[in-house]
Coordinates of C-alpha atoms in Angstrom, one line a residue:
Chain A
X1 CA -8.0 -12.7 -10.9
X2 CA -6.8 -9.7 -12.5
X3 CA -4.6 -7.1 -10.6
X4 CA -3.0 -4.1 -11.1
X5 CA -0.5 -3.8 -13.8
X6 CA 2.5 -1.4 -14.4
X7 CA 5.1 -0.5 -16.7
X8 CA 7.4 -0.2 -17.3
X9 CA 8.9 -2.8 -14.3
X10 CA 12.7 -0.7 -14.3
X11 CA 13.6 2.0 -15.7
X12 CA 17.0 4.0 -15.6
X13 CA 17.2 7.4 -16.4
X14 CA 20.3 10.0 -15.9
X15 CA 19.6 13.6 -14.3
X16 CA 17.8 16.1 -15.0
X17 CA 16.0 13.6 -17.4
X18 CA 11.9 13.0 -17.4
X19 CA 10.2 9.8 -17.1
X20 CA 6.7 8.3 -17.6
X21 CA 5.3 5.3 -15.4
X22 CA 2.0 3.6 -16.3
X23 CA -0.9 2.4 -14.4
X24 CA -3.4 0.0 -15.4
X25 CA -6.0 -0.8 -12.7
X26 CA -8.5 -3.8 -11.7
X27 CA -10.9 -4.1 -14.4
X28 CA -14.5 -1.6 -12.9
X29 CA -12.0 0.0 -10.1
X30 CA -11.7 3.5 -10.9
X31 CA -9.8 5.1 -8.2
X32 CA -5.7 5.2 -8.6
X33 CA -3.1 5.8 -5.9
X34 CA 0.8 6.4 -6.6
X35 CA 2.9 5.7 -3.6
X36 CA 7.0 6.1 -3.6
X37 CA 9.3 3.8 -1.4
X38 CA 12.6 5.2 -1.5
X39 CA 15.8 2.7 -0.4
X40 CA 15.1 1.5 3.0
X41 CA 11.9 3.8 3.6
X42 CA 8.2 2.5 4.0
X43 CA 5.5 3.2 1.0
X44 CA 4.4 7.1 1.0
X45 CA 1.5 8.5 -0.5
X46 CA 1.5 10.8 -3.4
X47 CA -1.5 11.4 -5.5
X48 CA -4.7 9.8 -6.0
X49 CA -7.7 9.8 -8.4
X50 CA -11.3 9.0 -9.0
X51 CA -13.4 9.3 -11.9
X52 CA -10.5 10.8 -13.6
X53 CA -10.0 13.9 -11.1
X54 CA -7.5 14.0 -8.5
X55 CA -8.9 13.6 -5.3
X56 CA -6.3 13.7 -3.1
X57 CA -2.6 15.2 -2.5
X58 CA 0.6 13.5 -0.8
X59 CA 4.1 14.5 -0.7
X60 CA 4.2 15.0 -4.4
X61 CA 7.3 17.0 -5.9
X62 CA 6.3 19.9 -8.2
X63 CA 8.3 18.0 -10.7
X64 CA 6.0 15.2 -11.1
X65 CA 2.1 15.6 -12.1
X66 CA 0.0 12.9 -13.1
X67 CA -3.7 11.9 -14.3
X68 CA -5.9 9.4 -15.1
X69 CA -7.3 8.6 -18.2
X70 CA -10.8 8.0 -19.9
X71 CA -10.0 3.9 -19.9
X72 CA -9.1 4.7 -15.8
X73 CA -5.2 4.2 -16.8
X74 CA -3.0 6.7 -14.9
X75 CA 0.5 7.9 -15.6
X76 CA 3.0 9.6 -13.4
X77 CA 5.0 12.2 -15.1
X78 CA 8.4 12.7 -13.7
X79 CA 10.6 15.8 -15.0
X80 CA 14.1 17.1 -14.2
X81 CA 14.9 14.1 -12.4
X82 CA 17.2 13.9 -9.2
X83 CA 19.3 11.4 -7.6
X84 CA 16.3 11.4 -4.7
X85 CA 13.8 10.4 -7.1
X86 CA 15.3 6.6 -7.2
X87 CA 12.6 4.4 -6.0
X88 CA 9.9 1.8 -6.4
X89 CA 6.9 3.9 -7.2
X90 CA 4.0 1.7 -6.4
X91 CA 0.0 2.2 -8.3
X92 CA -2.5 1.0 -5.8
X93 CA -6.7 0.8 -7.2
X94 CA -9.6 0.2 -5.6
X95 CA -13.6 0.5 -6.5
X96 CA -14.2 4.1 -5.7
X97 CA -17.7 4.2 -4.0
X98 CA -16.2 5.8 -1.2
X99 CA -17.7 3.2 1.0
X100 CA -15.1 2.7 4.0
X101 CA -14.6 -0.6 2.9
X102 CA -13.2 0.4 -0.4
X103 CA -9.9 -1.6 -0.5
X104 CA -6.6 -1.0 -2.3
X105 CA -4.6 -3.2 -4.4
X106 CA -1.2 -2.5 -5.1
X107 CA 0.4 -3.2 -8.2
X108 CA 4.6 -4.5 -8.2
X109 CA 6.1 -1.6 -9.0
X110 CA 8.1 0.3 -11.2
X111 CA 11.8 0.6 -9.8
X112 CA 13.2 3.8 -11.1
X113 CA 17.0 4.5 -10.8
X114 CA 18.7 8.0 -11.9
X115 CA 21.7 7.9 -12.2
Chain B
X1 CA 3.0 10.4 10.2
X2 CA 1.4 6.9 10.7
X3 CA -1.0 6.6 13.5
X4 CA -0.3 3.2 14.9
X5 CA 2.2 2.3 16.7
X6 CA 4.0 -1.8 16.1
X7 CA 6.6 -4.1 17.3
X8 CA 10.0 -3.5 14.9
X9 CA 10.5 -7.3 14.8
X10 CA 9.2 -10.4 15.7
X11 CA 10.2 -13.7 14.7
X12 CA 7.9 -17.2 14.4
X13 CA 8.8 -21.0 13.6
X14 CA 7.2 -22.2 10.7
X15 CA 4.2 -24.1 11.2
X16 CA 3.2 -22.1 14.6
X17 CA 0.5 -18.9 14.6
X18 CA 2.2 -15.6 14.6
X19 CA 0.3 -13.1 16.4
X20 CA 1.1 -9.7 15.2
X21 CA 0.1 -6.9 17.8
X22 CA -1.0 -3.6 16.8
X23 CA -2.0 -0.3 18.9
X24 CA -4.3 1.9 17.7
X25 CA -4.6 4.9 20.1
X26 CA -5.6 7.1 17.9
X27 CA -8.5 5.3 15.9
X28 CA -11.4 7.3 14.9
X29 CA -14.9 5.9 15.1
X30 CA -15.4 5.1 11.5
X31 CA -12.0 4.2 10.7
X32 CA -11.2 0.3 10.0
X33 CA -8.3 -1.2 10.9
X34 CA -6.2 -2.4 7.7
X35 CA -3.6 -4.8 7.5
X36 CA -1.2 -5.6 4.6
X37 CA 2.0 -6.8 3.9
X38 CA 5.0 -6.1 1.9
X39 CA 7.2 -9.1 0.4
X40 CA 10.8 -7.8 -0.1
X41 CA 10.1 -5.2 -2.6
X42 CA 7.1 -6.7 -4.2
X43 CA 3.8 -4.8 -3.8
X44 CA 1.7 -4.3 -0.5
X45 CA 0.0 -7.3 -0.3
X46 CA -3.7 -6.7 1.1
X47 CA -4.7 -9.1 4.1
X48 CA -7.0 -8.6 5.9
X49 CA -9.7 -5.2 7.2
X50 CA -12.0 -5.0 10.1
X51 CA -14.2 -2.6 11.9
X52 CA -15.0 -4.1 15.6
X53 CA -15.7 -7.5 14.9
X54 CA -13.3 -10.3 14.7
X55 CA -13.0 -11.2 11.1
X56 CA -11.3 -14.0 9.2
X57 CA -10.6 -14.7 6.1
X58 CA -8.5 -17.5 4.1
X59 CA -4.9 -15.8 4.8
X60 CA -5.6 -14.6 8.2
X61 CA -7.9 -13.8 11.2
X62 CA -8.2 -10.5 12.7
X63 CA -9.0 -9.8 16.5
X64 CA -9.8 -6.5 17.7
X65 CA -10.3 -5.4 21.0
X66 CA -13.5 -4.1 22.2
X67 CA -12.2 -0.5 23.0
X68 CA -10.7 -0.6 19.3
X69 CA -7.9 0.5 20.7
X70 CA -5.6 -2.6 19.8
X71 CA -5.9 -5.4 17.1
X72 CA -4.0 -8.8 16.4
X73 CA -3.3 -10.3 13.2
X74 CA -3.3 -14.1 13.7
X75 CA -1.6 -16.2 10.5
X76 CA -2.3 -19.4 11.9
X77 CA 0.1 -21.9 10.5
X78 CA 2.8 -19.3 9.7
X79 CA 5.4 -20.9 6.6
X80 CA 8.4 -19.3 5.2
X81 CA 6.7 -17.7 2.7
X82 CA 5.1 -15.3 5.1
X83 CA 8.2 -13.6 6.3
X84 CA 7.8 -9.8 5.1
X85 CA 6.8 -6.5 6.8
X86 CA 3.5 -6.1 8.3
X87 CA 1.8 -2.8 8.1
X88 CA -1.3 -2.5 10.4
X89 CA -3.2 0.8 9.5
X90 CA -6.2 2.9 10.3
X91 CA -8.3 4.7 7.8
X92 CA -11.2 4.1 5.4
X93 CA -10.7 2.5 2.7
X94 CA -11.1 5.4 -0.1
X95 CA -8.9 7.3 1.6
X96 CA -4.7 7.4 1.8
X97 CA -2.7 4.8 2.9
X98 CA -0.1 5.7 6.0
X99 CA 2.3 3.0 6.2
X100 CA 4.4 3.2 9.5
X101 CA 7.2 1.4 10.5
X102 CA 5.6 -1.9 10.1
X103 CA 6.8 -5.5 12.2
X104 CA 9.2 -7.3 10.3
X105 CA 8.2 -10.9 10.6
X106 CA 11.0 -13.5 10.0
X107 CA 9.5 -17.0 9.7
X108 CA 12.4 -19.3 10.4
X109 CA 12.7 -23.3 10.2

């Protein structure tokens, strides 16, 4: 079956530098959730969409904004970027009837060092 | 902050059931009850969800107390390949994710 895809896998980038990570979800699931798991942490919630608006609001640094696309794609948009920042930033997607049942399925990850 | 409260560590020969406790003191009536796990840095992995019924599936079965107060996640014939964090977690389904602490099960030999 098909899952969730991301890109790029790694990714280095120095300070104060911006990066973009990608998000393609199940095929017919149009909901997206980014989560960051910094070094030694457990996953945290950041941002979420459905049907292409953001539906809900983590811990997300001013820095960073992000949106999903017509084809349900979402990118993460990462500017002046700090040591902190290093993580695996994870794209969860489920089917977004907002049934209590709706289930998420993570993606591997995009590991993203600064240097 | 996570609402559910699990054992830091728990270890399990390979080939025995591992039986992963979970408190949920917090649960609200329409929340399910969640459980993934996370292979070292790979991607939550999604198990297993249930409401107040026991529930199985073909990685794992679920038992959940009447009270809802406290579940169990049962991986019957536990291999190596199981060892990984556990994350039990309440919510619906549409909604966040709040990982906690999660038990760290090491399937040994």
């Amino acid at each position: 079956a098909a899952g969730v895809i991301q890109s790029p896998r790694h990714l280095i980038k120095e300070k104060r530098e911006t990066a973009t990570l990608k998000c393609y979800p199940i095929p017919r699931h149009d909901t997206v959730y980014w989560y960051q798991q910094g070094p030694g942490q457990d996953p945290q919630f950041l941002i979420s969409f459905y049907e292409k608006m953001q539906s809900d609001k983590g811990s997300i640094p001013d820095r960073f904004s992000a949106q999903q696309f017509s084809d349900y794609h979402s990118e993460l948009n990462m500017s002046s970027l700090e040591l902190g920042d290093s993580a695996l930033y994870f794209c969860a997607s489920s089917h977004g009837t907002l049934a209590s049942t709706d289930t998420q399925y993570f993606g591997p990850g995009t590991r993203l060092t600064v240097l | 902050d996570a609402k559910t409260t699990q054992p830091t560590s728990m270890d399990c020969a390979e080939g025995r059931a591992a039986n992963l406790p979970c408190n949920h003191s917090t649960i609200s009536g329409n929340e399910y009850v969640y459980w993934y796990r996370q292979i070292h840095s790979q991607g939550p992995q999604y198990i297993i969800h249930g409401l107040k019924n026991n529930e199985t599936n073909e990685m794992a079965s679920l038992i959940i107390t009447e009270d809802r107060k406290s579940s169990t996640l049962i991986l019957p014939h536990a291999t190596l390949r199981d060892t990984a964090v556990y994350y039990c977690i309440d919510g619906a389904g549409y909604s966040t994710l709040t990982f906690g602490k999660g038990t760290m099960l090491l399937v040994s030999p």
